[in-house]
Coordinates of C-alpha atoms in Angstrom, one line a residue:
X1 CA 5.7 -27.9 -24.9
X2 CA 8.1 -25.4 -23.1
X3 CA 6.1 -22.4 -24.6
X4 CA 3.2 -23.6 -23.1
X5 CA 4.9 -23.9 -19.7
X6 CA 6.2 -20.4 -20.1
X7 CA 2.7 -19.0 -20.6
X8 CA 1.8 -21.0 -17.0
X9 CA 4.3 -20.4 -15.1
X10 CA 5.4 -17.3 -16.0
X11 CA 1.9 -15.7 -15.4
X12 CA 1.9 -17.4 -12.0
X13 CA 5.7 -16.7 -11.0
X14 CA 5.4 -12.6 -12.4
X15 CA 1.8 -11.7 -10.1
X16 CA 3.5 -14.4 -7.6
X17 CA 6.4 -11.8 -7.3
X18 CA 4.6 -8.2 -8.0
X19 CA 1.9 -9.3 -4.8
X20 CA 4.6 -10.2 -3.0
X21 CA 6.4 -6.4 -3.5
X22 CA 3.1 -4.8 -2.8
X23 CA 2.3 -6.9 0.0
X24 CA 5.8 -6.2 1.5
X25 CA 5.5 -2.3 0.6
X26 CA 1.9 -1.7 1.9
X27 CA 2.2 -3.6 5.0
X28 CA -0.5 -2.4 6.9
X29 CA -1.1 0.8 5.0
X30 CA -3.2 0.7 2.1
X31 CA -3.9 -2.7 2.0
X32 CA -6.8 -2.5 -1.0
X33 CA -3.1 -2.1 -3.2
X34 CA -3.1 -5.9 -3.0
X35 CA -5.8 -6.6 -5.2
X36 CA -4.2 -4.2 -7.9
X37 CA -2.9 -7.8 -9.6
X38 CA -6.2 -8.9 -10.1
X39 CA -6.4 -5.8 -12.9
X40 CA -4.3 -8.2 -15.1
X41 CA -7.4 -10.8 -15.4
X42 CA -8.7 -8.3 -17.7
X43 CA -6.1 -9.6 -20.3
X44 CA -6.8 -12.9 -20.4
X45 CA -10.3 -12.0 -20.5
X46 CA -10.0 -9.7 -23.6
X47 CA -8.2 -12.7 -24.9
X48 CA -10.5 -15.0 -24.9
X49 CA -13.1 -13.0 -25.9
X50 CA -11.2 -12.3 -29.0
X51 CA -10.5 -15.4 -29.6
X52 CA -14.6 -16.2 -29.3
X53 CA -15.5 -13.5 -31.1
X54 CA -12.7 -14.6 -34.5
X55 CA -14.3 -18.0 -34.5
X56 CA -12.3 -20.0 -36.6
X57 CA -11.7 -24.1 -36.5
X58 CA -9.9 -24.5 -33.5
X59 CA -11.7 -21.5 -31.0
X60 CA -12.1 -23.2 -28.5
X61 CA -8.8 -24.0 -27.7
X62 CA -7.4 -20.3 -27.6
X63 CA -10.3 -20.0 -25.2
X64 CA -8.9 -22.6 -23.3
X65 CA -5.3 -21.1 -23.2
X66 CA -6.5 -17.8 -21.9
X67 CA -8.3 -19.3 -19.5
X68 CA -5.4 -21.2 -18.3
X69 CA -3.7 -18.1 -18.4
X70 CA -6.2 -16.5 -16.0
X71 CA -5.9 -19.4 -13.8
X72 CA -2.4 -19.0 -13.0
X73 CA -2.5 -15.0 -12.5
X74 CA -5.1 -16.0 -10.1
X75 CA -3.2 -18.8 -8.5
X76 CA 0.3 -16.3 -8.2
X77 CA -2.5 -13.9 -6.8
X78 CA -3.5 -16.0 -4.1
X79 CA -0.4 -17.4 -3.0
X80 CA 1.4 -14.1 -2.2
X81 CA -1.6 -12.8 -0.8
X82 CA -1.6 -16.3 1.5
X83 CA 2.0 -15.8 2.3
X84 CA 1.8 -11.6 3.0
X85 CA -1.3 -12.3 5.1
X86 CA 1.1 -14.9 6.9
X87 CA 3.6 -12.5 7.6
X88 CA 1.2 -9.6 9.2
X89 CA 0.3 -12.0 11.8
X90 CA 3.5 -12.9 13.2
X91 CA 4.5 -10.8 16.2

């Protein structure tokens, strides 16, 4: 049960972080650098494609974990980029 919190949160906490240090670096300059932590959807995608493509008796649930692993670089994504847009606007 604690691996599979790990490979949640740790996704989630690590681009949470990494947007953040961007976000903070950038400021207003280069502000496109924010999305470069979107470029790590492209493992979980390769993931689960792999784990489509080996078949096998339980696929569907590797799918499943990969997708849940996209889901919280996404969600770490999303809330530093909610929290550096939140900071730009203050005076």
């Amino acid at each position: 049960m604690e691996m599979l919190l790990l490979m949640f949160w740790g996704p989630l906490v690590g681009t949470l972080a990494l947007t953040l240090l961007v976000g903070r670096l950038t400021q207003r300059r280069f502000q496109r650098l924010i999305l470069f932590p979107l470029g790590f959807l492209a493992i979980p995608l390769a993931g689960s494609v792999y784990e489509w493509l080996l078949g096998g008796f339980f696929w569907e649930l590797g799918v499943l974990l990969w997708v849940i692993i996209g889901v919280s670089i996404l969600l770490g994504w999303l809330a530093g980029w909610r929290l550096c847009r939140g900071k730009e606007r203050a005076p």
